[in-house]
Coordinates of C-alpha atoms and ligand atoms in Angstrom, one line a residue:
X1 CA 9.2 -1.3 -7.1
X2 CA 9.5 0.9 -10.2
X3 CA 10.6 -2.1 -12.8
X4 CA 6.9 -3.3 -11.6
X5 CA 5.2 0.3 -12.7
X6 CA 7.5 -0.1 -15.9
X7 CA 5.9 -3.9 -17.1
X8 CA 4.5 -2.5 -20.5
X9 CA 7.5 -0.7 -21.3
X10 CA 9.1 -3.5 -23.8
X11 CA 12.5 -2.4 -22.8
X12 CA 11.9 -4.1 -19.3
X13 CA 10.6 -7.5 -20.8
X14 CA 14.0 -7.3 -22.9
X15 CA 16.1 -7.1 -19.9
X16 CA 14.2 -10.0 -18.2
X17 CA 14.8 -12.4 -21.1
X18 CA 18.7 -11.2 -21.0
X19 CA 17.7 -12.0 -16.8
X20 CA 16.7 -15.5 -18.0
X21 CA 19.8 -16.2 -20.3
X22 CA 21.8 -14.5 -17.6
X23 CA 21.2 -16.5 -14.3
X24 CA 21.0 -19.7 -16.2
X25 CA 24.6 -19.5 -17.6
X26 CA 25.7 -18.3 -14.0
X27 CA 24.0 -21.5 -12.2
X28 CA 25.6 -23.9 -14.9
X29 CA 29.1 -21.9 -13.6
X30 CA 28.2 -22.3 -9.8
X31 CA 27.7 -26.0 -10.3
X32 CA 30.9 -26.8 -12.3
X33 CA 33.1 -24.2 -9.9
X34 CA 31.6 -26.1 -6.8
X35 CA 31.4 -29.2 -7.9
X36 CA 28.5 -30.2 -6.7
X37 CA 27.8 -33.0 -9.7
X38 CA 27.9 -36.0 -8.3
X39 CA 26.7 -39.4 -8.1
X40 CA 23.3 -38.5 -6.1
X41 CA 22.7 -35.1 -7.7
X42 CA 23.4 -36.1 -11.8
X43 CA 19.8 -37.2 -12.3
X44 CA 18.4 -33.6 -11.0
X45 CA 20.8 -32.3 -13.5
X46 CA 19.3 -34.3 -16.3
X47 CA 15.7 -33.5 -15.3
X48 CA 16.7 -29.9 -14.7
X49 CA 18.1 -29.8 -18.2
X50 CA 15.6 -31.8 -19.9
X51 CA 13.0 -29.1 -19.0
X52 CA 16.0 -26.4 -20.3
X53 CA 16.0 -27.8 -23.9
X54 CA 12.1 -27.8 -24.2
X55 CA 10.8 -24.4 -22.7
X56 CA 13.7 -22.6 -21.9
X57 CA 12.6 -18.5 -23.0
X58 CA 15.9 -18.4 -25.0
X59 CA 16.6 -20.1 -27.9
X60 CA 20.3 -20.0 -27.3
X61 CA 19.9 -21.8 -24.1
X62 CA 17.4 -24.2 -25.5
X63 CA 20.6 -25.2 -27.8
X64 CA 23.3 -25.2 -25.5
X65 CA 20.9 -27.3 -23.0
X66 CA 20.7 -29.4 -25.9
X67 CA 23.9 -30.3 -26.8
X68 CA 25.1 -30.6 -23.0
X69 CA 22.4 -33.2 -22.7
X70 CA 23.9 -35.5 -25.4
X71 CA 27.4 -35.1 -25.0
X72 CA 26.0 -35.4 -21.0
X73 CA 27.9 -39.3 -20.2
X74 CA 31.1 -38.3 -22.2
X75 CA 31.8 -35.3 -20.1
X76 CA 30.5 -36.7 -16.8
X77 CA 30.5 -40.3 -17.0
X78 CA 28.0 -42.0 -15.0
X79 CA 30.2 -45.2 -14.2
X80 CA 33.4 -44.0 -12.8
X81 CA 32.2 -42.8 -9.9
X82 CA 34.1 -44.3 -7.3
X83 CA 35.0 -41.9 -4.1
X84 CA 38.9 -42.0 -4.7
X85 CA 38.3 -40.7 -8.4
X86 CA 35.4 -38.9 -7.6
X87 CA 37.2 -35.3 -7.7
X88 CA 39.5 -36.6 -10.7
X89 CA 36.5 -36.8 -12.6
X90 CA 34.8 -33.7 -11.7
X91 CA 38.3 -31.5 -11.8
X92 CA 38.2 -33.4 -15.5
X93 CA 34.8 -32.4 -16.2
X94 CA 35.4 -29.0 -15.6
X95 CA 38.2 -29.2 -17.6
X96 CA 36.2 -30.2 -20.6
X97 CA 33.4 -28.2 -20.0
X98 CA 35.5 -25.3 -19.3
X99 CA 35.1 -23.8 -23.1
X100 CA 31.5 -24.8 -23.3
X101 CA 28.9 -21.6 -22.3
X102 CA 25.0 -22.7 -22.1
X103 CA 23.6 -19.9 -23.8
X104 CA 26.5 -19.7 -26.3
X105 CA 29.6 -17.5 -26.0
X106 CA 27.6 -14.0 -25.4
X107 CA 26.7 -14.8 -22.2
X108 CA 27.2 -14.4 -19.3
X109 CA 27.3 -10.8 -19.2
X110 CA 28.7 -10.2 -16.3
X111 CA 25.9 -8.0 -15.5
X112 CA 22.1 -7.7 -14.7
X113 CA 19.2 -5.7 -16.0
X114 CA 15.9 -6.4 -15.0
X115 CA 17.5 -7.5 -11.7
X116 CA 19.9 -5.0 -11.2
X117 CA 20.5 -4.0 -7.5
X118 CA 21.2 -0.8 -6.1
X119 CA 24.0 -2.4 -4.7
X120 CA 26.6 -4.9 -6.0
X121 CA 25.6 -7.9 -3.5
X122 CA 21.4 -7.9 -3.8
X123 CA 19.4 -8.9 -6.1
X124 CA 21.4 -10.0 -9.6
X125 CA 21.8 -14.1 -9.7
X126 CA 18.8 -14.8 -7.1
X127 CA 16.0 -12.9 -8.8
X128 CA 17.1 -14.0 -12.3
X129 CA 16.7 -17.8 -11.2
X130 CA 13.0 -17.1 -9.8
X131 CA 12.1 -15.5 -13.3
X132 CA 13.5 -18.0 -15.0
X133 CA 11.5 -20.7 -12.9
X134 CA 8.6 -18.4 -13.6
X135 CA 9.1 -18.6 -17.3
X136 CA 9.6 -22.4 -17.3
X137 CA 6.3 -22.8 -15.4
X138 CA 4.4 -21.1 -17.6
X139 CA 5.3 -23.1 -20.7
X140 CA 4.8 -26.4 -19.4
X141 CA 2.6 -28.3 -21.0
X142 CA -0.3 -29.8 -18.6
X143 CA 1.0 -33.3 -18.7
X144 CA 4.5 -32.3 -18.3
X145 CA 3.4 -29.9 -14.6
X146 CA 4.2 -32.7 -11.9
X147 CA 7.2 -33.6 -13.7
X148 CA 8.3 -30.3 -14.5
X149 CA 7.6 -29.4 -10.7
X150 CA 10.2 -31.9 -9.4
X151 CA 12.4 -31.3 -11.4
X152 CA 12.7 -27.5 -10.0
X153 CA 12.3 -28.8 -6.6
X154 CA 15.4 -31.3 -7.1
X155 CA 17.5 -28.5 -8.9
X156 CA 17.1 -26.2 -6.1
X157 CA 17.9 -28.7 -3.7
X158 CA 20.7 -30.1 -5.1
X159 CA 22.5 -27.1 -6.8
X160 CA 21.4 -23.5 -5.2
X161 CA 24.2 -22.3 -2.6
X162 CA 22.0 -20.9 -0.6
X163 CA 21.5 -23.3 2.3
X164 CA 18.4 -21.4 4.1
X165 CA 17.1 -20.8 0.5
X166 CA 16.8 -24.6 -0.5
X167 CA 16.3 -25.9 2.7
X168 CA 13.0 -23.6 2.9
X169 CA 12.3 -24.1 -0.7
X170 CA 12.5 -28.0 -0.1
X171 CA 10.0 -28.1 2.9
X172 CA 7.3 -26.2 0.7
X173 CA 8.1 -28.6 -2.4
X174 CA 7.4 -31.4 0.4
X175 CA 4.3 -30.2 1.5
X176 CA 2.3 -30.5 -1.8
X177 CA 0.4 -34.0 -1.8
X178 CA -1.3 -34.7 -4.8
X179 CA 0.3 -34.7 -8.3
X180 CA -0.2 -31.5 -10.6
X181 CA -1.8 -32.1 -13.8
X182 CA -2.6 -28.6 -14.3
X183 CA 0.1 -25.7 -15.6
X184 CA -2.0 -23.9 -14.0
X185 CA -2.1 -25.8 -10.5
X186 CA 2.0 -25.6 -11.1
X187 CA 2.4 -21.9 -12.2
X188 CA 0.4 -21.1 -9.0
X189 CA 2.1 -22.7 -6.6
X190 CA 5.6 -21.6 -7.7
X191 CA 3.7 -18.0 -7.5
X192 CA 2.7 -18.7 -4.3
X193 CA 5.6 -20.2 -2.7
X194 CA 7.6 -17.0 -3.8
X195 CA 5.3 -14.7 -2.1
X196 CA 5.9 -16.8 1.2
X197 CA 9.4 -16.1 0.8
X198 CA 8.4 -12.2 0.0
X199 CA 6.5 -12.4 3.4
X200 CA 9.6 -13.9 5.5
X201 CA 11.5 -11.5 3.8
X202 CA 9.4 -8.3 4.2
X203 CA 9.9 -8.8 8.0
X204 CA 13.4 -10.3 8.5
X205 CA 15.0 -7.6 5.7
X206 CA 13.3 -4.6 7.5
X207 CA 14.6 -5.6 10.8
X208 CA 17.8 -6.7 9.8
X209 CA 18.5 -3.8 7.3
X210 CA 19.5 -6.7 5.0
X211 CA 18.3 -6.7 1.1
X212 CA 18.2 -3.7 -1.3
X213 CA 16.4 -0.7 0.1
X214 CA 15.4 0.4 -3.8
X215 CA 13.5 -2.6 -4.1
X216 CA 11.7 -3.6 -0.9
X217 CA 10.0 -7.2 -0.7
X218 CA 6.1 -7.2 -1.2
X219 CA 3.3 -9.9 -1.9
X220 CA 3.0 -9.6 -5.5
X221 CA 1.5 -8.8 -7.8
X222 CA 0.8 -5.3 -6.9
X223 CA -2.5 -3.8 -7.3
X224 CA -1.0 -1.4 -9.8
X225 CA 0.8 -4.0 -11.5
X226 CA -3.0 -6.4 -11.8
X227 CA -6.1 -4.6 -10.8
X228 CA -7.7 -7.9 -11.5
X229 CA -6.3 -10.0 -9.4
X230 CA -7.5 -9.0 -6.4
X231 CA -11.0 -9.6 -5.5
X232 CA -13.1 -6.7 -5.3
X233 CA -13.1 -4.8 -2.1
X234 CA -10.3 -7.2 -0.5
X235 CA -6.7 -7.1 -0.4
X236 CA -6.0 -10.6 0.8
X237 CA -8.3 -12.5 -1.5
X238 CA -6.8 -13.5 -5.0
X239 CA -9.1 -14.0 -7.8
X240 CA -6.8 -17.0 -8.7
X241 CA -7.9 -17.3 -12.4
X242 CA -7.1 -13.9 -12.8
X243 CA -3.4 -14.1 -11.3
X244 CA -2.4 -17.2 -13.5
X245 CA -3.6 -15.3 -16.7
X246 CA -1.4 -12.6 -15.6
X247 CA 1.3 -14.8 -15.2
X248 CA 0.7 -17.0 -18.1
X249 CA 1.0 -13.4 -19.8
X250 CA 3.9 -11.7 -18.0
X251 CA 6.4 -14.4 -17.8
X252 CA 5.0 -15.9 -21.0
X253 CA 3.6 -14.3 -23.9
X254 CA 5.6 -10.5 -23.5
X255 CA 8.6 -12.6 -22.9
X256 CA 8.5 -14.5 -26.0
X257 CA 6.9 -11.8 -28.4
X258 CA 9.9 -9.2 -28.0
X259 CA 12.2 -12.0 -28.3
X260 CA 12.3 -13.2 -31.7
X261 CA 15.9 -13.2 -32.4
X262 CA 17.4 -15.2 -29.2
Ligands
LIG301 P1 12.9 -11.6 -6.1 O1 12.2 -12.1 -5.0 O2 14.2 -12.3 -6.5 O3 12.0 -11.6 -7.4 C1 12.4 -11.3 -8.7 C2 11.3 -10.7 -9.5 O4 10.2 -11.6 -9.6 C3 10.6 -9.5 -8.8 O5 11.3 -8.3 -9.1 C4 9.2 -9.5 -9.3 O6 9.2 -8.8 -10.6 C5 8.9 -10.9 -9.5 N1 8.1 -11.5 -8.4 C6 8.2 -11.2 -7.1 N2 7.3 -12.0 -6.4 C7 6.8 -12.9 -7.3 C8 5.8 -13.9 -7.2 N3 5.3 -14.3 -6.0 N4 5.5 -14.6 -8.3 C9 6.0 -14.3 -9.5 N5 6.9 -13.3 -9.7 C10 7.3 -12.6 -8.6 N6 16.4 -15.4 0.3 C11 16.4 -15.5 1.6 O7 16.9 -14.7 2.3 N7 15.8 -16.6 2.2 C12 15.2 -17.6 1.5 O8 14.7 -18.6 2.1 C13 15.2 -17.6 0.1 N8 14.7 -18.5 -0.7 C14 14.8 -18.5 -2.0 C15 14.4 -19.6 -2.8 C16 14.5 -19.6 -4.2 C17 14.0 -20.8 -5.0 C18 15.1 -18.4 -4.8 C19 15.3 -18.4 -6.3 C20 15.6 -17.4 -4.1 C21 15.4 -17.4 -2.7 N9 15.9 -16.3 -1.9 C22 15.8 -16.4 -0.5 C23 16.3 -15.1 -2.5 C24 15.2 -14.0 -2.5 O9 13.9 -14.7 -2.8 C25 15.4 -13.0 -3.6 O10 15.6 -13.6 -4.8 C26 16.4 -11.9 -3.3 O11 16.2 -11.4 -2.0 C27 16.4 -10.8 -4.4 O12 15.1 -10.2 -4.3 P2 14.5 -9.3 -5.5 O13 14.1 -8.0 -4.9 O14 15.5 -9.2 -6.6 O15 13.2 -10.0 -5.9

């Protein structure tokens, strides 16, 4: 895709933090508008948040994630949840979370940069939640990797509207075993689990004519985009120390660096 061939441009890194500030704001509205807090989902929400406030990209929605978090069991009390009052509660919450924006009043937008589609109904809120997971995986500390890794898993499950999305999302968060205590163990396999959805996609979008024909899915990186990643002479075989440095670099340090002010 070109924003790919564009990566050292700073303008591009720009647009991905605004991305980042962007699709969080959005998914805090898709949660409130379909209320889909409740009894069984209010911890992920916590966790999800808890990760928000220490390595969100955005300083602004390191605040707001902040101040949600304490004022958390006055807006959405934990006790009250009893299935007659149940929507009360949640029509309430809304009510007083109505005025309150998680990356402060700029945002959202209302539009997309770095994930701009061609069109008005591809790309936008769905590729700015996989660079935000991105940039949260990358700043995790070691220690903090299993946990940070559930608590994606759990926000995805319990608060992404795309039922084929989280449902697919879920069976690969199942399928890992044995804790992370690694970023790098946790970086990778976010990396990894979003090329498998690349690969689905590559086939079902070309046959199907679904998903923006300006930017076509592809197992990424590119070789253009990291020479070193790829083992020499192979196309299939990652040098996987290589690919986490990239990503510890794109999502990380270029992120943060043209960033100051947010
Ligand atoms: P996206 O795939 O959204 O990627 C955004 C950007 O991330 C790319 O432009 C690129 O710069 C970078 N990137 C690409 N691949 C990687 C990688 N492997 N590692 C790191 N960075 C990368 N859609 C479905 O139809 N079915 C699904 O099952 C499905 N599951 C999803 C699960 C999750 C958790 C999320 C967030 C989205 C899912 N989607 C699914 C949506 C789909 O993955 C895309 O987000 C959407 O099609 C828009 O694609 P895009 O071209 O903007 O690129």
């Amino acid at each position: 895709g070109h924003l790919e061939s564009n990566v050292s441009d700073t303008g591009q890194i720009v647009h991905a933090v605004y991305d980042v500030e962007e699709a969080t704001s959005t998914a805090f509205d898709i949660i409130l508008e379909h209320k889909m807090i409740k009894s069984e989902t209010r911890a992920s929400l916590i966790k999800f948040l808890q990760l928000l406030v220490a390595h969100h990209p955005s300083k602004r929605c390191r605040k707001g994630s902040a101040e949600l978090l304490v004022n958390f069991d006055e807006l959405l009390p934990p006790d009250i949840w009893s299935a007659k009052r149940q929507e009360f509660i949640i029509v309430n919450g809304k009510g007083a979370l109505k005025n309150f924006q998680i990356c402060g009043k700029e945002v959202p937008r209302g539009n997309w940069m770095f994930c701009r589609g061609s069109r008005n109904d591809t790309r936008g809120f769905s590729c700015g939640l996989w660079v935000l997971l991105h940039s949260l995986s990358v700043r995790v500390e070691d220690g903090e990797s299993h946990v940070a890794f559930t608590a994606v898993c759990e926000f995805i499950h319990s608060f992404f509207i795309c039922e084929e999305c989280r449902q697919h999302f879920y069976e690969m968060c199942s399928s890992v075993s044995t804790p992370f205590n690694k970023t790098r163990d946790f970086v990778l396999w976010l990396w990894s689990a979003h090329n498998k959805v690349n690969e689905r996609l590559m086939k079902e979008e070309s046959s199907l004519g679904t998903g923006d024909p300006k930017f076509p899915k592809f197992i990424w990186p590119s070789k253009q985009l990291c020479p070193s990643c790829f083992l020499a002479r192979s196309r299939i075989d990652w040098d996987r120390d290589e690919v986490f440095k990239f990503l510890a670099s794109y999502y990380g340090k270029m992120l943060l660096s043209t960033h100051k002010g947010h």
